[in-house]
Coordinates of C-alpha atoms in Angstrom, one line a residue:
M13 CA 21.5 59.6 -107.2
S14 CA 19.5 58.2 -104.2
N15 CA 16.4 60.2 -103.2
Q16 CA 17.1 59.5 -99.6
S17 CA 19.1 61.8 -97.4
F18 CA 22.4 60.4 -95.9
F19 CA 21.0 60.3 -92.4
S20 CA 17.7 58.9 -93.4
R21 CA 19.5 56.0 -95.2
I22 CA 21.8 55.1 -92.2
T23 CA 19.1 55.4 -89.5
K24 CA 16.1 53.8 -91.3
Y25 CA 17.7 50.8 -92.9
P26 CA 15.3 48.0 -93.9
K27 CA 15.4 44.5 -92.3
G28 CA 15.8 42.7 -95.6
D29 CA 16.1 38.9 -95.6
S30 CA 18.9 38.9 -93.0
N31 CA 18.0 38.5 -89.4
D32 CA 21.2 40.4 -88.4
P33 CA 20.6 44.0 -87.9
R34 CA 24.3 44.7 -87.8
E35 CA 24.7 43.5 -91.3
N36 CA 21.8 45.6 -92.5
R37 CA 23.1 48.7 -90.8
L38 CA 26.6 48.0 -92.2
T39 CA 25.1 47.7 -95.7
E40 CA 23.2 51.0 -95.5
V41 CA 26.2 52.9 -94.0
F42 CA 28.5 51.6 -96.7
A43 CA 25.9 52.4 -99.4
A44 CA 25.4 55.9 -98.1
V45 CA 29.2 56.7 -98.2
L46 CA 29.6 55.2 -101.6
N47 CA 26.7 57.4 -102.9
E48 CA 28.2 60.6 -101.4
V49 CA 31.9 60.1 -102.1
H50 CA 32.3 60.5 -105.9
G51 CA 34.9 58.1 -107.2
L52 CA 35.1 55.8 -104.3
A53 CA 32.7 53.2 -105.8
L54 CA 34.7 53.1 -109.0
D55 CA 38.0 52.5 -107.3
L56 CA 36.6 49.8 -105.1
A57 CA 34.9 48.0 -108.0
L58 CA 38.2 48.0 -110.0
D59 CA 39.8 46.4 -107.0
W60 CA 37.2 43.8 -106.5
L61 CA 36.8 42.7 -110.1
D62 CA 40.6 42.4 -110.9
P63 CA 41.9 38.9 -110.1
Q64 CA 45.5 40.1 -110.4
V65 CA 45.1 42.3 -107.2
A66 CA 43.6 39.6 -105.0
K67 CA 45.5 40.2 -101.8
N68 CA 45.3 36.8 -100.3
Y69 CA 44.3 38.6 -97.1
R70 CA 43.3 35.7 -94.9
G71 CA 40.9 34.1 -97.3
E72 CA 41.0 36.3 -100.4
V73 CA 41.9 34.2 -103.5
E74 CA 42.3 34.9 -107.2
H75 CA 39.0 34.3 -109.0
S76 CA 38.4 33.2 -112.6
E77 CA 37.9 36.0 -115.0
E78 CA 35.0 34.9 -117.2
R79 CA 32.4 36.9 -115.3
T80 CA 34.4 39.9 -114.5
S81 CA 36.7 40.7 -117.4
D82 CA 34.2 42.7 -119.5
A83 CA 33.1 44.8 -116.7
L84 CA 36.6 45.3 -115.4
E85 CA 37.8 46.4 -118.9
M86 CA 34.9 49.0 -119.3
L87 CA 35.5 50.5 -115.9
K88 CA 39.3 50.4 -116.2
T89 CA 39.1 52.2 -119.6
A90 CA 36.8 55.0 -118.1
K91 CA 39.4 55.4 -115.3
V92 CA 42.3 55.7 -117.8
Q93 CA 40.4 58.3 -119.7
G94 CA 39.8 60.3 -116.7
I95 CA 36.0 59.5 -116.7
V96 CA 34.4 58.9 -113.3
P97 CA 31.0 57.5 -114.0
C98 CA 28.0 58.5 -112.0
V99 CA 26.9 55.7 -109.7
R100 CA 23.5 54.9 -108.4
V101 CA 23.6 52.9 -105.2
V102 CA 20.7 50.6 -104.5
T103 CA 20.2 48.4 -101.5
Q104 CA 17.9 45.5 -100.6
K105 CA 16.9 45.1 -104.3
T106 CA 14.3 42.4 -105.1
I107 CA 15.6 40.3 -108.0
G108 CA 14.7 37.1 -109.8
E109 CA 11.8 36.0 -111.9
D110 CA 9.8 35.0 -108.7
R111 CA 11.1 38.2 -106.9
S112 CA 12.3 36.0 -104.1
G113 CA 15.9 37.2 -104.1
R114 CA 16.9 40.3 -102.1
L115 CA 20.4 41.6 -103.1
D116 CA 22.3 43.6 -100.5
L117 CA 24.0 46.2 -102.7
E118 CA 23.9 47.1 -106.4
L119 CA 26.2 49.7 -108.0
Q120 CA 24.9 51.1 -111.3
F121 CA 27.7 53.0 -113.1
T122 CA 26.7 55.3 -116.0
A123 CA 28.6 57.7 -118.2
A124 CA 28.8 58.5 -122.0
D125 CA 30.4 55.1 -122.9
V126 CA 29.8 53.3 -119.6
D127 CA 26.7 51.3 -118.5
Q128 CA 27.8 48.6 -116.1
T129 CA 26.2 47.2 -113.0
V130 CA 28.1 45.4 -110.1
R131 CA 26.2 43.4 -107.5
V132 CA 27.6 42.9 -104.0
E133 CA 26.6 40.4 -101.4
I134 CA 27.6 41.7 -98.0
K135 CA 28.2 39.6 -94.9
H136 CA 29.1 40.5 -91.3
R137 CA 28.3 37.9 -88.6
A138 CA 26.5 35.4 -90.9
S139 CA 28.3 32.9 -93.1
P140 CA 28.1 33.3 -96.9
D141 CA 25.2 31.3 -98.5
H142 CA 26.5 29.3 -101.4
E143 CA 23.0 28.6 -102.9
Q144 CA 22.2 32.3 -102.6
L145 CA 25.3 33.3 -104.5
L146 CA 24.7 30.7 -107.2
R147 CA 21.2 32.2 -107.8
Y148 CA 22.6 35.7 -108.2
V149 CA 25.3 34.4 -110.6
A150 CA 22.6 32.7 -112.8
L151 CA 20.5 35.8 -113.2
D152 CA 22.7 37.7 -115.7
S153 CA 26.0 36.7 -117.1
Q154 CA 27.0 40.4 -117.8
I155 CA 26.6 41.5 -114.3
P156 CA 29.4 40.4 -111.9
V157 CA 28.7 39.4 -108.4
V158 CA 31.1 40.2 -105.6
L159 CA 31.2 38.8 -102.0
I160 CA 32.5 41.0 -99.2
A161 CA 32.8 39.3 -95.8
P162 CA 35.1 39.3 -92.7
A163 CA 38.4 37.6 -93.5
Y164 CA 37.7 34.8 -91.1
K165 CA 34.4 34.0 -92.9
L166 CA 36.3 33.8 -96.2
R167 CA 38.7 31.3 -94.7
E168 CA 35.8 28.9 -94.1
L169 CA 35.0 28.7 -97.8
T170 CA 36.5 26.1 -100.2
A171 CA 36.7 26.0 -104.0
E172 CA 34.1 23.2 -103.9
D173 CA 31.4 25.3 -102.2
F174 CA 32.1 28.7 -103.8
P175 CA 31.2 29.9 -107.3
G176 CA 34.5 30.4 -109.0
G177 CA 33.6 33.5 -111.0
V178 CA 32.6 35.5 -107.8
P179 CA 35.4 37.6 -106.3
R180 CA 35.5 37.0 -102.6
R181 CA 37.0 40.0 -100.9
S182 CA 37.5 40.8 -97.2
W183 CA 36.1 43.8 -95.3
E184 CA 39.7 44.3 -94.0
S185 CA 41.2 44.8 -97.5
T186 CA 38.2 46.9 -98.5
G187 CA 38.6 49.1 -95.4
K188 CA 42.2 49.4 -96.0
Q189 CA 41.5 50.7 -99.6
I190 CA 39.0 53.2 -98.3
E191 CA 41.6 54.4 -95.8
Q192 CA 44.2 54.7 -98.6
Y193 CA 41.7 56.6 -100.8
M194 CA 41.0 59.0 -97.9
N195 CA 44.7 59.5 -97.2
E196 CA 45.6 60.3 -100.9
R197 CA 42.8 62.9 -101.2
Y198 CA 42.8 64.3 -97.7
P199 CA 46.3 63.8 -96.3
S200 CA 45.7 65.6 -93.0
S201 CA 43.0 65.2 -90.3
E202 CA 42.4 68.9 -90.5
T203 CA 41.7 68.7 -94.2
R204 CA 39.2 65.8 -93.6
C205 CA 37.3 67.7 -90.9
E206 CA 36.9 70.7 -93.2
T207 CA 35.3 68.7 -96.1
R208 CA 32.1 66.6 -96.2
C209 CA 33.7 63.7 -98.1
G210 CA 36.8 63.6 -96.1
W211 CA 34.7 63.5 -92.8
L212 CA 32.5 60.7 -94.3
L213 CA 35.6 58.6 -95.2
S214 CA 37.1 59.1 -91.7
E215 CA 33.8 58.1 -90.1
M216 CA 33.6 55.0 -92.4
T217 CA 37.0 53.8 -91.4
N218 CA 36.2 54.5 -87.8
F219 CA 32.8 52.5 -88.0
L220 CA 34.5 49.6 -89.7
G221 CA 37.1 49.6 -86.9
E222 CA 34.3 49.6 -84.3
E223 CA 32.7 46.6 -86.1
G224 CA 36.0 44.7 -86.1
L225 CA 36.3 44.8 -89.9
M226 CA 39.5 46.8 -90.3
P227 CA 43.0 45.2 -90.2
L228 CA 44.3 45.0 -86.8
E229 CA 47.5 46.8 -85.8
A230 CA 50.7 44.8 -84.9
I231 CA 50.9 43.5 -81.4
K232 CA 52.4 46.0 -78.9
S233 CA 54.2 45.3 -75.8
E234 CA 51.1 45.8 -73.6
D235 CA 49.3 43.3 -75.8
A236 CA 52.0 40.8 -75.6
D237 CA 51.8 41.0 -71.8
R238 CA 48.0 40.3 -72.0
I239 CA 48.6 37.3 -74.3
S240 CA 51.2 35.9 -72.0
N241 CA 48.8 36.1 -69.2
L242 CA 45.8 34.8 -71.2
P243 CA 45.5 31.3 -69.8
S244 CA 45.4 32.5 -66.1
S245 CA 43.0 35.4 -66.9
T246 CA 40.7 33.0 -68.9
R247 CA 40.6 30.6 -65.9
A248 CA 39.9 33.5 -63.6
L249 CA 37.0 34.8 -65.7
E250 CA 35.5 31.2 -65.9
E251 CA 35.7 30.9 -62.1
L252 CA 34.3 34.4 -61.6
V253 CA 31.3 33.7 -63.8
R254 CA 30.7 30.3 -62.2
I255 CA 30.5 31.9 -58.7
A256 CA 28.1 34.6 -60.0
L257 CA 25.9 32.0 -61.7
D258 CA 25.7 30.0 -58.5
V259 CA 24.7 33.2 -56.6
V260 CA 22.0 34.1 -59.1
G261 CA 20.6 30.6 -59.2
T262 CA 20.5 30.4 -55.4
V263 CA 18.9 33.8 -54.8
W264 CA 16.8 34.3 -57.8
G265 CA 16.1 30.8 -59.2
D266 CA 16.9 29.1 -62.5
E267 CA 14.8 28.4 -65.6
P268 CA 14.4 24.7 -66.0
E269 CA 15.7 24.9 -69.5
G270 CA 18.2 27.6 -68.8
K271 CA 21.0 27.7 -71.3
I272 CA 24.7 28.3 -70.5
S273 CA 27.0 28.4 -73.5
R274 CA 30.1 28.3 -71.3
K275 CA 31.3 29.4 -67.9
G276 CA 33.5 32.4 -69.0
F277 CA 33.5 34.6 -72.1
G278 CA 30.3 34.0 -74.1
T279 CA 28.2 32.9 -71.1
L280 CA 24.5 33.2 -71.8
K281 CA 21.8 32.3 -69.3
R282 CA 18.2 33.1 -69.2
Y283 CA 16.2 33.4 -65.9
P284 CA 12.6 33.5 -64.9
K285 CA 11.0 37.0 -64.9
E286 CA 9.7 36.5 -61.3
R287 CA 11.4 35.0 -58.3
A288 CA 8.2 33.2 -57.2
A289 CA 6.5 30.9 -59.7
D290 CA 3.1 31.8 -58.5
N291 CA 3.7 35.6 -58.9
P292 CA 2.9 36.4 -62.6
S293 CA 5.3 38.8 -64.2
R294 CA 4.1 42.2 -65.6
W295 CA 6.5 41.8 -68.6
S296 CA 5.3 40.2 -71.9
E297 CA 5.4 36.5 -72.5
G298 CA 8.0 36.8 -75.2
M299 CA 10.5 38.5 -72.9
W300 CA 13.0 37.0 -70.5
F301 CA 15.6 38.0 -68.0
E302 CA 19.2 37.3 -69.0
F303 CA 22.7 37.5 -67.8
K304 CA 25.6 37.5 -70.4
V305 CA 29.3 38.0 -70.8
A306 CA 29.7 39.8 -74.1
E307 CA 32.1 41.8 -76.3
D308 CA 32.0 45.5 -75.7
R309 CA 31.8 46.2 -79.4
D310 CA 28.5 44.4 -79.6
I311 CA 26.7 46.8 -77.3
T312 CA 26.1 50.5 -76.7
P313 CA 26.6 51.3 -73.0
P314 CA 25.7 54.6 -71.3
Q315 CA 29.3 55.6 -71.3
P316 CA 32.1 54.3 -73.5
V317 CA 34.0 51.4 -72.1
T318 CA 37.5 50.1 -72.9
G319 CA 38.6 46.5 -73.1
E320 CA 37.0 43.5 -74.7
V321 CA 34.5 42.0 -72.2
V322 CA 31.6 43.4 -70.3
F323 CA 28.8 41.9 -68.2
I324 CA 25.2 42.7 -69.1
A325 CA 22.0 41.9 -67.2
G326 CA 18.4 42.7 -67.9
L327 CA 15.5 42.2 -70.1
S328 CA 15.5 40.7 -73.7
R329 CA 13.2 39.8 -76.5
L330 CA 13.6 38.6 -80.1
L331 CA 13.6 41.4 -82.7
S332 CA 11.2 39.4 -84.7
S333 CA 8.6 39.3 -82.0
T334 CA 5.7 41.7 -81.4
S335 CA 6.6 45.1 -80.2
P336 CA 5.7 46.0 -76.6
A337 CA 2.3 47.6 -75.9
E338 CA 2.4 51.3 -75.1
A339 CA 2.1 50.9 -71.3
E340 CA 5.0 48.4 -71.4
S341 CA 7.0 50.7 -73.7
Q342 CA 6.6 53.5 -71.2
R343 CA 8.1 51.3 -68.5
L344 CA 11.0 50.5 -70.8
R345 CA 11.5 54.3 -71.3
D346 CA 11.5 54.8 -67.6
L347 CA 14.1 52.2 -67.2
S348 CA 16.6 54.3 -69.3
A349 CA 15.9 57.4 -67.2
C350 CA 16.4 55.9 -63.8
D351 CA 19.4 56.5 -61.4
D352 CA 21.0 53.3 -62.5
P353 CA 19.8 53.1 -66.2
F354 CA 19.1 50.2 -68.4
S355 CA 20.6 50.9 -71.9
Y356 CA 18.7 49.8 -75.0
F357 CA 20.6 48.2 -77.8
E358 CA 20.2 45.4 -80.4
E359 CA 22.6 42.5 -80.3
G360 CA 22.5 38.8 -81.2
R361 CA 19.1 39.2 -83.1
C362 CA 17.6 40.5 -79.9
A363 CA 16.3 43.8 -78.5
R364 CA 17.9 44.2 -75.0
W365 CA 17.5 46.6 -72.0
M366 CA 20.5 45.9 -70.1
R367 CA 22.7 47.3 -67.3
V368 CA 26.4 47.2 -68.2
Y369 CA 29.2 46.3 -65.8
T370 CA 32.9 46.3 -66.6
P371 CA 35.5 44.0 -65.2
G372 CA 37.5 47.2 -64.3
S373 CA 34.6 48.4 -62.1
L374 CA 34.4 45.0 -60.5
V375 CA 38.0 44.8 -59.6
K376 CA 38.1 48.4 -58.4
N377 CA 35.1 48.3 -56.1
E378 CA 34.2 44.7 -55.1
G379 CA 36.6 42.8 -52.7
E380 CA 40.0 41.5 -52.9
T381 CA 39.3 37.8 -53.6
L382 CA 37.8 36.2 -56.6
E383 CA 35.1 34.7 -54.3
Q384 CA 34.1 38.2 -53.2
Q385 CA 34.2 39.5 -56.7
G386 CA 32.0 36.6 -58.0
Q387 CA 29.5 37.1 -55.2
A388 CA 29.4 40.8 -56.0
L389 CA 28.8 40.2 -59.7
G390 CA 26.0 37.7 -58.9
D391 CA 24.4 40.3 -56.4
W392 CA 24.6 42.9 -59.2
V393 CA 22.7 40.6 -61.6
V394 CA 20.1 39.9 -58.9
K395 CA 19.6 43.6 -58.3
A396 CA 19.1 44.3 -62.0
F397 CA 16.3 41.5 -62.0
E398 CA 14.7 42.9 -58.9
D399 CA 14.6 46.4 -60.3
L400 CA 13.1 45.1 -63.5
S401 CA 10.4 43.2 -61.5
K402 CA 9.5 46.4 -59.7
A403 CA 9.4 48.7 -62.8

């Protein structure tokens, strides 16, 4: 068993080799649940290792058996005999002769007649690394290696660039199996709330849903209406953001090398930290002002938001850069406590202190024409930058 408490594990996850904090957080949350819910790791491992149950879920394919058959047989025999092996769950394990590899997750099953390890490489936003998987495969022929990634990432892989003996499983099918495991053992929501394991399983499926890693439900009538109107709404968003960018550039000024990924969803633009070039900013050199059109699931706003798109504006720095000095840290804390607070969250490998604005609020409060709404959005961005400059 892990010597870390559940909450210690999920709140103090290591950085590892990945620069994606969401991937590391996902790994630690998953590991904590596997460690606490007795029997879940065994059921999942049996599913991952068996080529006959490959679900072909948007990228899942049947794998060759030479690396998984022995482990599968041992764990399957234990299951048939009613033995649920103890499992030790290890994350961010350094492996290899030169200690250069860092494995996301290792499941060490032990019982009277069972001594089997399963290694798991976890992906979230990043694409699977073929060379990394090959190194893990070469370490020990008796230890199977499994890849778990979002279904759309699996679809990018081909037989030529993927080790044949490595099962590639999607988060969607894994999440579905966790949900099935929960429903079989805790059929009602009341039962789940009354038991520790039931609650953990429910929270795990909720978390995977929030991360966009559970299977989506069938399209409903209101979704069909949105899809039908998608071309016009996309063009409207593009024009809205173009107007806002013009306003901010005119009033605040542009960075010479300012980056815009596109005019609508996904817009990302950096701005100078001061309106006047000869007025030095009080913020660190490694920080920048930024406006972005983002997915709501990528952020943590002050209040829950509904929909898929939000506008964010504020201050950013790379997570890998030096942490702010104490005086600057206090100013950042003050930003979170002001009347119109800046929320802190980590997204896109950056630490961000941002105000959040929803399209719903914009439509409700700011003008009847797209031109007026774009002007209001640009003014909102400028006001965020002005407040940051005065902080």
